[in-house]
Coordinates of C-alpha atoms and ligand atoms in Angstrom, one line a residue:
X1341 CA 24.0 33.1 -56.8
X1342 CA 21.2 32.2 -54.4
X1343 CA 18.3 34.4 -54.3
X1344 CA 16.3 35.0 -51.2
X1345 CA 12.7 34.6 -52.5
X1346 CA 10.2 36.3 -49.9
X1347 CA 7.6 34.0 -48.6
X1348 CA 4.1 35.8 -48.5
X1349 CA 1.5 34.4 -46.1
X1350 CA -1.3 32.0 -47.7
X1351 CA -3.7 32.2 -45.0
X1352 CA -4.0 34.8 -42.1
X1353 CA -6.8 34.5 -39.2
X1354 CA -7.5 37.8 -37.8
X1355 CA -8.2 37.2 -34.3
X1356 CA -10.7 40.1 -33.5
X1357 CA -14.3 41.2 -34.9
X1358 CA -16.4 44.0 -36.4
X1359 CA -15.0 46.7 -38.5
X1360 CA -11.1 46.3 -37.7
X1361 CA -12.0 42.6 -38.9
X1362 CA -13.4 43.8 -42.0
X1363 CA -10.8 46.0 -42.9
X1364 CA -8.2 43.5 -42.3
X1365 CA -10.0 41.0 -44.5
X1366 CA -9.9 43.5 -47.3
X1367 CA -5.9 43.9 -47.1
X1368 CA -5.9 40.3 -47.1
X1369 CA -7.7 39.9 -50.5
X1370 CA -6.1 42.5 -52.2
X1371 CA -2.8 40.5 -51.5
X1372 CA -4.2 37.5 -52.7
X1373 CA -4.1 36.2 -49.0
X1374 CA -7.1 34.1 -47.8
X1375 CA -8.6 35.8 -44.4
X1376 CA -9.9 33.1 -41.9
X1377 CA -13.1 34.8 -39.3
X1378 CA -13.1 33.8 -36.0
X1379 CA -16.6 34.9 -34.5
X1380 CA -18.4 34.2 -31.2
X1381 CA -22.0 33.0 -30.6
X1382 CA -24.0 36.6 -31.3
X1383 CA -21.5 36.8 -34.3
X1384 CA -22.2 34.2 -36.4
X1385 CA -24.1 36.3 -39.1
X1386 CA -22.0 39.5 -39.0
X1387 CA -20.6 41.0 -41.7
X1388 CA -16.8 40.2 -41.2
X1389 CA -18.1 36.6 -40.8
X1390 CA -19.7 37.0 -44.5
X1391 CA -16.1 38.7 -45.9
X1392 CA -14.2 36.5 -44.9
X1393 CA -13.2 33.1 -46.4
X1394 CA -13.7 30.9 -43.9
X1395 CA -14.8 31.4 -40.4
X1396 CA -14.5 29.1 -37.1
X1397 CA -16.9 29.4 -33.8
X1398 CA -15.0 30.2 -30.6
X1399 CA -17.6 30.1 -28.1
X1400 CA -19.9 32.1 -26.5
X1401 CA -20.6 35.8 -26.2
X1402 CA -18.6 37.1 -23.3
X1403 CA -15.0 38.2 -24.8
X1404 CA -13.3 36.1 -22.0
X1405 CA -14.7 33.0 -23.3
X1406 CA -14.0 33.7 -26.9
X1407 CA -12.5 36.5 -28.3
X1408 CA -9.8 37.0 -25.0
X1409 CA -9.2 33.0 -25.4
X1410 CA -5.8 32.9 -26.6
X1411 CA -5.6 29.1 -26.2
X1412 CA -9.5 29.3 -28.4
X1413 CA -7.6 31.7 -31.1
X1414 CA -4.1 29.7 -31.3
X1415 CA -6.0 25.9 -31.7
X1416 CA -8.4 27.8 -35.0
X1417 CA -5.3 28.9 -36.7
X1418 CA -3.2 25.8 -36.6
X1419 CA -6.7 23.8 -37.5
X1420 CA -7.3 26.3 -40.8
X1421 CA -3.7 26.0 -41.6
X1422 CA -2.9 30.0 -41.0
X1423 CA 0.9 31.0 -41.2
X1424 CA 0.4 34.5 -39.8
X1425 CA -2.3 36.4 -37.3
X1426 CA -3.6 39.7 -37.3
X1427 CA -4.6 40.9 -33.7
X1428 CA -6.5 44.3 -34.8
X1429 CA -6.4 46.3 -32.1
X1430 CA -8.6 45.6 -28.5
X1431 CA -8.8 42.4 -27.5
X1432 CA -5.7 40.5 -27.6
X1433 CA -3.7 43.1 -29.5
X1434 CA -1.5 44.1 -26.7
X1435 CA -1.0 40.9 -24.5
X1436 CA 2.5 39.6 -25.1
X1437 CA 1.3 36.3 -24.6
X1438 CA -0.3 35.9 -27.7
X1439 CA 2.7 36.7 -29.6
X1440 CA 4.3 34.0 -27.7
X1441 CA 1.7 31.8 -28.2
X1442 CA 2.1 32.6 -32.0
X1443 CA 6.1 31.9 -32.2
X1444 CA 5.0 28.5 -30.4
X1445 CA 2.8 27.5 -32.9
X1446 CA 4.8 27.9 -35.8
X1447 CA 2.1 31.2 -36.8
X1448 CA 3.9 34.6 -37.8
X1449 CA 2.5 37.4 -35.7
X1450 CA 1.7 40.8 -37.6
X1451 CA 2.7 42.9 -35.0
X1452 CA 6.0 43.6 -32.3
X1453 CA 7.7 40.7 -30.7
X1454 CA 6.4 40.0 -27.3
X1455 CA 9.6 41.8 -26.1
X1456 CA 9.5 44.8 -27.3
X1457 CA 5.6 45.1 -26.5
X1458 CA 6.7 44.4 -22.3
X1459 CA 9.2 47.1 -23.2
X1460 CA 6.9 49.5 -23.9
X1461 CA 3.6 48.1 -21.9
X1462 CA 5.3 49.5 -18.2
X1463 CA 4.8 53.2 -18.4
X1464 CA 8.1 53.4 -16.1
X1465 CA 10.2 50.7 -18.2
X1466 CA 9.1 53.1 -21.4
X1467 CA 10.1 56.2 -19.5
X1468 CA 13.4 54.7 -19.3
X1469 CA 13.5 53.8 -23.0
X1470 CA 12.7 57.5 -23.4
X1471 CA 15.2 58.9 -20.9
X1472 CA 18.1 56.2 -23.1
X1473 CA 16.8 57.7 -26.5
X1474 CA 17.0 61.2 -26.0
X1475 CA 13.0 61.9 -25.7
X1476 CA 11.8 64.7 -23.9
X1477 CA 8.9 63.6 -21.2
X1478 CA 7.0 65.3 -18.6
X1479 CA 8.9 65.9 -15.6
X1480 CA 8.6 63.2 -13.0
X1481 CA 9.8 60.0 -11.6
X1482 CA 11.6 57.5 -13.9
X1483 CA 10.7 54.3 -11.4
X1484 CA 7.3 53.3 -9.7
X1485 CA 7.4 55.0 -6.4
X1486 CA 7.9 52.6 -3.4
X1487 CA 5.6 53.7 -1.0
X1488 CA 3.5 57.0 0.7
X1489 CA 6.2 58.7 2.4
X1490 CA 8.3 58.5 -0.4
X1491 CA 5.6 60.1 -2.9
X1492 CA 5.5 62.9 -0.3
X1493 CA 8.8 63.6 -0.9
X1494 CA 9.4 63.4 -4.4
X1495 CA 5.6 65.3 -5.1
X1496 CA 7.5 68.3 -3.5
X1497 CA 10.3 68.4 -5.5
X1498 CA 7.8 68.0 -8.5
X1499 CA 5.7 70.5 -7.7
X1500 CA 2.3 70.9 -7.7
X1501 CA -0.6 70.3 -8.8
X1502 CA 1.3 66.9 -10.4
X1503 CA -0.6 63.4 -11.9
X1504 CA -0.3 60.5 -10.4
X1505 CA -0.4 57.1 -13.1
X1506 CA -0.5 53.7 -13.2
X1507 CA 2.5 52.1 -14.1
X1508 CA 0.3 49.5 -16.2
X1509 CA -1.8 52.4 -17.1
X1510 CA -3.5 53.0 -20.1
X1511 CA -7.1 54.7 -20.6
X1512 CA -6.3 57.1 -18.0
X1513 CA -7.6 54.2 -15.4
X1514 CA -5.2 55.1 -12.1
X1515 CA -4.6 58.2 -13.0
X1516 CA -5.1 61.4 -10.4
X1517 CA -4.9 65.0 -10.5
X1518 CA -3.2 66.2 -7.1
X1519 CA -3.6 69.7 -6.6
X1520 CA -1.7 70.2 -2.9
X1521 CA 0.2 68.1 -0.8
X1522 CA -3.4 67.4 1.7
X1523 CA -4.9 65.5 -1.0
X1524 CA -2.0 63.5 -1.5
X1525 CA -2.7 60.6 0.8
X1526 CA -6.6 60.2 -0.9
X1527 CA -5.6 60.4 -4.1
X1528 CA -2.8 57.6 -3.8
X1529 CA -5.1 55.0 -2.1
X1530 CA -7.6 55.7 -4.9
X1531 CA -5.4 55.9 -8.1
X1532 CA -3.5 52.4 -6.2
X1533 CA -6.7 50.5 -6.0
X1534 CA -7.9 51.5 -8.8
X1535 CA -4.7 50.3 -10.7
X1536 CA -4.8 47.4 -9.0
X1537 CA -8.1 46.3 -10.0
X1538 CA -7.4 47.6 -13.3
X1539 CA -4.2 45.8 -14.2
X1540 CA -3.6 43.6 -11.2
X1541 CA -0.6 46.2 -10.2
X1542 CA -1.6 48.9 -8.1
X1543 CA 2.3 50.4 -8.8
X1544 CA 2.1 54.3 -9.4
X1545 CA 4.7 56.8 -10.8
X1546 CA 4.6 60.7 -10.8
X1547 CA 4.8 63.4 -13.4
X1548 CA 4.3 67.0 -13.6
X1549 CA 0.3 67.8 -14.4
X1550 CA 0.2 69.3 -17.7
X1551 CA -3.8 71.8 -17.4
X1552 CA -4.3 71.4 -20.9
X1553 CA -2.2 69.8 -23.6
X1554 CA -2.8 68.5 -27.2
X1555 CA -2.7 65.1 -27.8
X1556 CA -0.9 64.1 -30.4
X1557 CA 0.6 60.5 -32.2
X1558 CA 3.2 59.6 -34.3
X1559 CA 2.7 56.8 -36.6
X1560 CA 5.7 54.4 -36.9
X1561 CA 6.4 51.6 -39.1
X1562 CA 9.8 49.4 -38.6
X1563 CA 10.9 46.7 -40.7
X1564 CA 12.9 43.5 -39.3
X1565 CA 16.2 44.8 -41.0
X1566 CA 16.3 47.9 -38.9
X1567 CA 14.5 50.4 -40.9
X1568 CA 12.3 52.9 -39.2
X1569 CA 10.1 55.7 -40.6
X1570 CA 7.8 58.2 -39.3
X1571 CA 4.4 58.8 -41.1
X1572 CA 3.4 62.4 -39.8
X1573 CA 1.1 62.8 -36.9
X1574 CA -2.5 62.5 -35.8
X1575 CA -4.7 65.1 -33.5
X1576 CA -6.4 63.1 -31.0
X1577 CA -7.4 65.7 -28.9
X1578 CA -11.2 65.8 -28.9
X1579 CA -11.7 63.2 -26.6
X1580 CA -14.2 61.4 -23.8
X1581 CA -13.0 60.0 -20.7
X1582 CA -10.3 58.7 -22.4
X1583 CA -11.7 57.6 -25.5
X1584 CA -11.1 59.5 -29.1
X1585 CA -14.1 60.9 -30.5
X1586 CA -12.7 62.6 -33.6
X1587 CA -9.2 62.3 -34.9
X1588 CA -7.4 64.4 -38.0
X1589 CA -4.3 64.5 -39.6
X1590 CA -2.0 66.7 -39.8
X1591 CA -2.5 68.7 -36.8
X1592 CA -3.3 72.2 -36.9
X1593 CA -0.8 72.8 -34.7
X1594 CA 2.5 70.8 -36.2
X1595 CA 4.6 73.0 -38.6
X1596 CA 7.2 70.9 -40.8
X1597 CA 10.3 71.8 -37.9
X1598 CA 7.6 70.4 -35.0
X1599 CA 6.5 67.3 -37.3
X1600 CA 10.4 66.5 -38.4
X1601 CA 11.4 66.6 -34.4
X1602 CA 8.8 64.7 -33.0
X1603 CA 9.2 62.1 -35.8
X1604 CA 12.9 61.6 -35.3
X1605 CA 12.2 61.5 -32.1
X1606 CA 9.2 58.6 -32.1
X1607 CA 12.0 56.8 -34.6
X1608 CA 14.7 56.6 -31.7
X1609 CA 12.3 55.6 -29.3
X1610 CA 11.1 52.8 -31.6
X1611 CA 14.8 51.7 -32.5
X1612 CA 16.1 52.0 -28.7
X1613 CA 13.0 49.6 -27.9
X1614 CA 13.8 47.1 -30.7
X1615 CA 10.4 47.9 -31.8
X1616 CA 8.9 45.7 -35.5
X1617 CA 5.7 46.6 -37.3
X1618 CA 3.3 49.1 -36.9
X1619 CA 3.2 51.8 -33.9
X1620 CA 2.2 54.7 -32.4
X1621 CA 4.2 56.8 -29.9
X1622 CA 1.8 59.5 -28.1
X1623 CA 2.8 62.8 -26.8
X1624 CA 1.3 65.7 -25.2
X1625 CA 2.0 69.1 -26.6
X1626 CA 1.6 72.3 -25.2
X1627 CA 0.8 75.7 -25.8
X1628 CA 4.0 76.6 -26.4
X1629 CA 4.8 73.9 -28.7
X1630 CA 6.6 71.8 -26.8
X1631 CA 6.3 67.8 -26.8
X1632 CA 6.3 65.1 -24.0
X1633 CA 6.5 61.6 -24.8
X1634 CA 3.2 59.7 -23.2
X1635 CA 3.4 56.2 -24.0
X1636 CA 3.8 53.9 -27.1
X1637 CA 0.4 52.1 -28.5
X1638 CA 2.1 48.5 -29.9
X1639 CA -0.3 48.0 -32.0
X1640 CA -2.5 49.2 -35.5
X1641 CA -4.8 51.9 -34.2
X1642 CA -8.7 53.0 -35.1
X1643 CA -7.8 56.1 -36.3
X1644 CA -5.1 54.6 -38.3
X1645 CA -7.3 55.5 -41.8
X1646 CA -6.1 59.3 -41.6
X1647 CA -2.9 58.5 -41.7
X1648 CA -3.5 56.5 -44.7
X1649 CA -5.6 59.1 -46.5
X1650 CA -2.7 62.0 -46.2
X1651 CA 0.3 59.5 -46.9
X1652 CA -1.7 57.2 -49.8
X1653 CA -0.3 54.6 -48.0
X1654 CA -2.5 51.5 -46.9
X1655 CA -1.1 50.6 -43.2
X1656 CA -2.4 47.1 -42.8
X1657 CA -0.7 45.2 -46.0
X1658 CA 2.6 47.0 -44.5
X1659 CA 2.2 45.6 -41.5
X1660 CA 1.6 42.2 -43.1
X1661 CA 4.6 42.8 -45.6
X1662 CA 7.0 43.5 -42.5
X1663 CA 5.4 41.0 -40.5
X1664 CA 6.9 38.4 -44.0
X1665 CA 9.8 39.7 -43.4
X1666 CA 9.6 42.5 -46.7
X1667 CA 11.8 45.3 -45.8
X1668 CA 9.8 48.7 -46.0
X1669 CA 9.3 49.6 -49.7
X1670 CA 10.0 53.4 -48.9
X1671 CA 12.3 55.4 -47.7
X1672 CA 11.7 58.7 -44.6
X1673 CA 12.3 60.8 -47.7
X1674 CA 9.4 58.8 -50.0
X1675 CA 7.1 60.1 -47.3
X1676 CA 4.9 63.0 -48.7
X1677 CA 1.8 64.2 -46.7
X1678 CA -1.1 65.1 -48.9
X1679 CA -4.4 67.2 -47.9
X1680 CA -6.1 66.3 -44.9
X1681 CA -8.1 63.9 -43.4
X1682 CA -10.6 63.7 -40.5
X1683 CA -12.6 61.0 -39.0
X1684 CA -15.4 60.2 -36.9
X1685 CA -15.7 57.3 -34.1
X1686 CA -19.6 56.1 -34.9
X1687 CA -20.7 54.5 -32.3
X1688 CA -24.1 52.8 -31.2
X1689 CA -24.7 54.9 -28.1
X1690 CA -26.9 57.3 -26.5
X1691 CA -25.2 61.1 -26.2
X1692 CA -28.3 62.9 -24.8
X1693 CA -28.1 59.9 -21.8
X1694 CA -24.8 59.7 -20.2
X1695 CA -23.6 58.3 -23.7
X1696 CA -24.6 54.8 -22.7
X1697 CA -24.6 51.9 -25.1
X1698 CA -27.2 51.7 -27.5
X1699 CA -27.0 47.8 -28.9
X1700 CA -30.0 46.5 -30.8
X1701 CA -31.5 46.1 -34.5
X1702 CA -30.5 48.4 -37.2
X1703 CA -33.5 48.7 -39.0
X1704 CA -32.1 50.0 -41.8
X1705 CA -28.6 52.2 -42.5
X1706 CA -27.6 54.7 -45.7
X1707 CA -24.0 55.2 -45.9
X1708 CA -22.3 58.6 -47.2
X1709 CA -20.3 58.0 -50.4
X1710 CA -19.3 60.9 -52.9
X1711 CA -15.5 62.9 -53.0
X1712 CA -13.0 62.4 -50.4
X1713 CA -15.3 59.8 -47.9
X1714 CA -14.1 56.8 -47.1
X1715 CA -16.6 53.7 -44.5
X1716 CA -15.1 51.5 -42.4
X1717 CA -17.8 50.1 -40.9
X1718 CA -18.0 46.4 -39.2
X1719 CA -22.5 46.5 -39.4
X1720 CA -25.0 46.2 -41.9
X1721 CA -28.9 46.8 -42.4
X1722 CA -30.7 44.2 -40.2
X1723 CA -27.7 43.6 -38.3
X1724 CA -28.3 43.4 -34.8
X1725 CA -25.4 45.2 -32.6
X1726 CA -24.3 43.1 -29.6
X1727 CA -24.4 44.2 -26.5
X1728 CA -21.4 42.2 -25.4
X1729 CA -18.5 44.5 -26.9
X1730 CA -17.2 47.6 -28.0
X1731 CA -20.4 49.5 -29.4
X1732 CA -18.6 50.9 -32.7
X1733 CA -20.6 51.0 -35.8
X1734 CA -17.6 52.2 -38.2
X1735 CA -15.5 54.9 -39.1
X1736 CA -16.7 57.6 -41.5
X1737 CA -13.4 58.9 -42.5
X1738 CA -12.9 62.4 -44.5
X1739 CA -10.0 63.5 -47.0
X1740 CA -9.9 67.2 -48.4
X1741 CA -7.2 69.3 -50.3
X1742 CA -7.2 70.7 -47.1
X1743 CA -8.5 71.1 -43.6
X1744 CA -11.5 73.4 -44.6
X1745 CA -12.4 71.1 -47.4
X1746 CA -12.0 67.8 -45.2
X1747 CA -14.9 69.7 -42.8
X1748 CA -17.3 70.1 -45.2
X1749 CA -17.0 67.0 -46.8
X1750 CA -17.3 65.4 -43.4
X1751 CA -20.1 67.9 -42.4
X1752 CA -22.1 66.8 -45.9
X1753 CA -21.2 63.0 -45.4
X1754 CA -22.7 63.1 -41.9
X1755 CA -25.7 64.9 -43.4
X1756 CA -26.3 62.2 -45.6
X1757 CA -25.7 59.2 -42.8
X1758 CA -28.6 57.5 -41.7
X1759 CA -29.1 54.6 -38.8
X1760 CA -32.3 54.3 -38.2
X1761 CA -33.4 51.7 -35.2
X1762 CA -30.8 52.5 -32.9
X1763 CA -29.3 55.2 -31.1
X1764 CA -26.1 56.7 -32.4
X1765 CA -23.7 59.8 -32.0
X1766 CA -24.3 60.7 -35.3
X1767 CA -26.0 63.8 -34.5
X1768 CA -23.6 65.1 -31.9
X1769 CA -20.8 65.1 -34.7
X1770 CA -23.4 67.2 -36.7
X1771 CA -23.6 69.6 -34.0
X1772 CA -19.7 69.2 -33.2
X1773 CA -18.7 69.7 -36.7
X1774 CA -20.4 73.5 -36.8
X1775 CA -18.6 74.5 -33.8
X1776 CA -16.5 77.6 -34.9
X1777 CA -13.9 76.9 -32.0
X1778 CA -13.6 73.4 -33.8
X1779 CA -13.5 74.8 -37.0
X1780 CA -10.6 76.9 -35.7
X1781 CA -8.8 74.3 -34.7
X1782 CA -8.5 75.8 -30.9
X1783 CA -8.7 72.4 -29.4
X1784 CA -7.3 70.2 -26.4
X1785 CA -7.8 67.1 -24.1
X1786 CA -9.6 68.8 -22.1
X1787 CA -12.4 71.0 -24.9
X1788 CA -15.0 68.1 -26.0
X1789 CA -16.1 67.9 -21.8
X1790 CA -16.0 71.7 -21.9
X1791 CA -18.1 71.9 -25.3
X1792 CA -20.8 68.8 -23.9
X1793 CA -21.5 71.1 -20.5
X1794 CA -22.1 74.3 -22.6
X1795 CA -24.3 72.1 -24.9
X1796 CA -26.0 71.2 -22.0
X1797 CA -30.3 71.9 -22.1
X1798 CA -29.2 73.6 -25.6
X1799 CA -32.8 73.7 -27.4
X1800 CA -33.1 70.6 -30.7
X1801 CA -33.1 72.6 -33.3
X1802 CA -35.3 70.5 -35.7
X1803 CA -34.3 69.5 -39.5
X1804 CA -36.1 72.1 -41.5
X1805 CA -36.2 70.1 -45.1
X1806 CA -35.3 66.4 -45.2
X1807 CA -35.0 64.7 -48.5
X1808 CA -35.4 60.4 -47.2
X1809 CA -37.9 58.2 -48.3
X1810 CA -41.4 58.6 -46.5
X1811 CA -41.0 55.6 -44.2
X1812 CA -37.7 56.5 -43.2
X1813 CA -38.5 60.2 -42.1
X1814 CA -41.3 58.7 -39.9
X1815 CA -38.7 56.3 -38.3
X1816 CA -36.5 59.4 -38.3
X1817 CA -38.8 61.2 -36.2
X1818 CA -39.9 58.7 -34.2
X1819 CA -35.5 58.1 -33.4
X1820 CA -33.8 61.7 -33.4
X1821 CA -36.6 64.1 -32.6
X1822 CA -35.8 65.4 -29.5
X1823 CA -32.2 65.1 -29.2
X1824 CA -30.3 68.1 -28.7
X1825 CA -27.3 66.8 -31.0
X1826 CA -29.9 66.5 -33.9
X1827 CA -29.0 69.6 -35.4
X1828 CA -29.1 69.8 -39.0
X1829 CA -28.6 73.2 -41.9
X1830 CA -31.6 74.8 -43.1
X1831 CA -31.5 72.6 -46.8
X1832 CA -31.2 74.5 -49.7
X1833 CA -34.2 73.6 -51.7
X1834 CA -35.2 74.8 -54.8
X1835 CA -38.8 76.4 -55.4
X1836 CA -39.2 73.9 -58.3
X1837 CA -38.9 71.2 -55.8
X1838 CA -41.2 73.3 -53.2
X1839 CA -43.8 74.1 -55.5
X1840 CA -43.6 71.8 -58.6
X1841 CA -45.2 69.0 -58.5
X1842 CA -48.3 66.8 -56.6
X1843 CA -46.4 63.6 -56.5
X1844 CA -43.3 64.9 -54.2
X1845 CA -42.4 63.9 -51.3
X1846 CA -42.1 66.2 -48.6
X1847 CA -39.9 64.1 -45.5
X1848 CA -39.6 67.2 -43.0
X1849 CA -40.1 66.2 -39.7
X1850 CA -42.2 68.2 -38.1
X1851 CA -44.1 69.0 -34.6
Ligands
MV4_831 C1 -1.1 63.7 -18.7 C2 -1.9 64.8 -18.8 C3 -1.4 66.0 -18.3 N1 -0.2 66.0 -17.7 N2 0.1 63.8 -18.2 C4 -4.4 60.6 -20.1 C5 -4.2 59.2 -20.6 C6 -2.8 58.8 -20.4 N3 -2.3 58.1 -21.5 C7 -2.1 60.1 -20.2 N4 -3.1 61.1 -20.0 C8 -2.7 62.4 -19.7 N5 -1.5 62.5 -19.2 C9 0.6 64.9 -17.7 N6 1.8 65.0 -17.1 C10 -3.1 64.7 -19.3 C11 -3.6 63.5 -19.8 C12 -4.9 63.5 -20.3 C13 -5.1 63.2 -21.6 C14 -4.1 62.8 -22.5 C15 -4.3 62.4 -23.8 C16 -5.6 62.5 -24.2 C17 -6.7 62.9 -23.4 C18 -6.4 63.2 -22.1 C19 -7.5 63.6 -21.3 C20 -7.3 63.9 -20.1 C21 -6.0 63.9 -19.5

């Protein structure tokens, strides 16, 4: 009898950088899979350079000329001998030409088939993949609307106040609140152009406006033999213009009925797509419990590690097994969520100024260990963060028997983080983690910009002990003094440390 042996990838090049590079390096070693760096000019010494086994230039800084060059990406694999690619997520991850550009070259990519990524891309073309698979979705248009008069029309049978989107949307770029018919006109010439320079397709579609829904995910995973399972949910809610600031799983709000529906639901959306590897299908829920399919992310996702700390399972050698052509090595049933996990988006940027990026030197950075925490993190001490991309530092990533527990560790970790020579967000997740309304869980898309105008001219409340080396507090001082997110507990110091002795060190900032 023949046997069908499995053919496991030698070599993979992950085309992408910082801390989703890292951590697909580390998936590659643990399967005895060699992980090939690409890296552009400002990237040569960074640290997923230095993890992985080899690693090939591909030009200068700018991410068109090197880590958007598909033609760049494609010539390094073939070159290092690579039989599969890993696109991370950013960058590439969502262009259907690289997958192309893969199946050309002979190089398995770890990820959908360039069909069923244009599938789901158009908002409208997944809408009808929706509608086909039984998926409930806000009210509204199936197809892009053709022109003005016509959005006058169907706006009224709608209803206001409705959203108009982008039909290549995605970031909430070409997307308008309409709150009557008179703003109509504005708000369509607006949301077009802005689409259009967005996505080079100015195409817009309608739904229902929704004031303020949860947002919450549904991890997929498919095999190529038609397998599909669901791996709970993730809360995305506390959000920035668009961009996740803290994620957690489960949701305080999905009960086992809510999880089991929206699952099956995300499955039959994934299956009526012809959808392979990793996923996410999005939805907005509200207050009553009821879901809405958004849109489906075709790729691995950043908040992706919560998932894997509540399911024990690690998503990235999956998606590598599936992309070998391994059917999934669990069933829906095998799935058993565990405790809960939170994590934290830390990012080199300024919160008390408009959040701008804060690039530069890291003069020197202590990382949380100690129960339940978990670093992914794409920097190191001395290295100096680009300007050029994405400011993320790393994810600092919480597990807890449950949500309560999962806060505090997070709460301590954070307390224990240090980055000293550049500005981060570190202290606003300080600040944000004590919020009782957080703590609650009595959050939506629309809370975090709520919470940052209350927090607004709050007074910096100063660290009251602070146990860091001498040197360090001074840097301290000289970095987070002064910031209203630099909130830190009174520490709970013994008198024996107080009083004791001549030769302690005594690191409280003060002024
Ligand atoms: C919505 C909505 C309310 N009603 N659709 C924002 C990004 C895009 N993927 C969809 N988005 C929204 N669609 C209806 N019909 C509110 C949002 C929205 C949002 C969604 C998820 C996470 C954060 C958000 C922040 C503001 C608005």
């Amino acid at each position: 009898m023949l046997e069908f042996v499995e053919a496991m990838f030698r070599k993979i090049l992950i085309a992408n950088r910082g801390e989703i590079a890292v951590r697909i390096a580390r998936a590659c070693h643990e399967m005895g899979i060699a992980a090939v760096a690409v890296y552009s000019e400002v990237d040569r010494g960074s640290l997923h350079v230095q993890l992985a086994d080899q690693a090939y230039p591909i030009g200068p800084a700018p991410s068109r000329e090197s880590y958007l060059s598909i033609e760049k990406i494609i010539d390094v694999a073939r070159r290092a001998g690579c039989d599969a690619l890993h696109p991370g997520y950013g960058f590439l991850a969502e262009n259907a030409d690289l997958p192309r550009a893969c199946a050309e070259a002979g190089i398995t990519f770890i990820g959908p088939s360039a069909e069923a990524m244009e599938r789901l891309g158009s908002k409208t073309a997944a809408r009808h993949v929706a509608i086909q698979a039984g998926v409930p979705m806000v009210p509204g248009t199936l197809d892009p609307i053709e022109d003005p008069a016509r959005a006058h029309v169907v706006a009224n049978e709608i209803g206001f106040p409705l959203l108009l989107k982008a039909v290549a949307g995605g970031g909430g770029k070409g997307m308008r609140v309409v709150e009557r018919e008179a703003e109509l006109d504005d708000s369509w010439r607006t949301a077009g152009s802005e689409a259009l320079n967005a996505f080079g397709d100015g195409r817009l579609y309608m739904e229902r406006y929704l004031p303020s829904p949860r947002h919450i995910e549904i991890q997929l995973l498919a095999d190529n033999e038609g397998h599909c399972i669901y791996l709970g949910e993730r809360e995305c809610s506390v959000q920035r213009r668009h961009q996740k600031v803290i994620e957690e799983a489960p949701s305080s709000v999905v009960e086992p009925a809510l999880r089991q529906e929206m699952g099956e639901a995300a499955v039959r959306l994934a299956r009526a797509a012809g959808y392979q590897n990793a996923g996410t299908a999005e939805f907005l829920v509200d207050e009553d419990g009821r879901f809405y399919f958004l849109e489906v992310n075709t790729r691995l996702q950043v908040e992706h590690p919560v998932t894997e700390a509540v399911t024990s399972l690690d998503l990235v050698k999956l998606q590598i097994r599936i992309a070998a052509g391994e059917p999934l090595p669990i069933r829906q049933e095998d799935v058993i969520l565990r405790g809960h996990a939170m994590e934290c988006r830390v990012y080199a940027e300024d919160p008390d100024n408009h959040f701008f990026p804060s690039p530069g030197k890291i003069l020197s950075m202590r990382l949380p260990e100690g129960p339940g925490i978990r670093n992914d993190v794409g920097v190191t001490s001395g290295w100096t963060v680009p300007g050029d991309y994405d400011p993320i530092l790393g994810k600092l990533i919480a597990w807890g028997a449950d949500r309560e527990e999962a806060v505090a560790r997070l709460t301590r970790a954070l307390d224990e983080y240090s980055v000293v020579g550049i500005k981060t967000n570190l202290g606003l997740f300080r600040r944000l983690l004590r919020d009782p309304e957080f703590a609650r869980g009595a959050i939506h898309t629309r809370w975090l910009d709520g919470w940052l105008s209350r927090a607004e001219g709050a007074p910096a409340t100063l660290p009251e002990e602070e146990t860091a080396a001498a040197l360090a507090a001074v840097l301290w001082e000289a970095t987070t003094n002064g910031s209203k997110y630099a909130t830190r507990p009174p520490a709970r110091v013994s008198r024996w440390k107080r009083e004791g002795r001549a030769d302690q060190v005594d690191n409280q900032p003060r002024r």
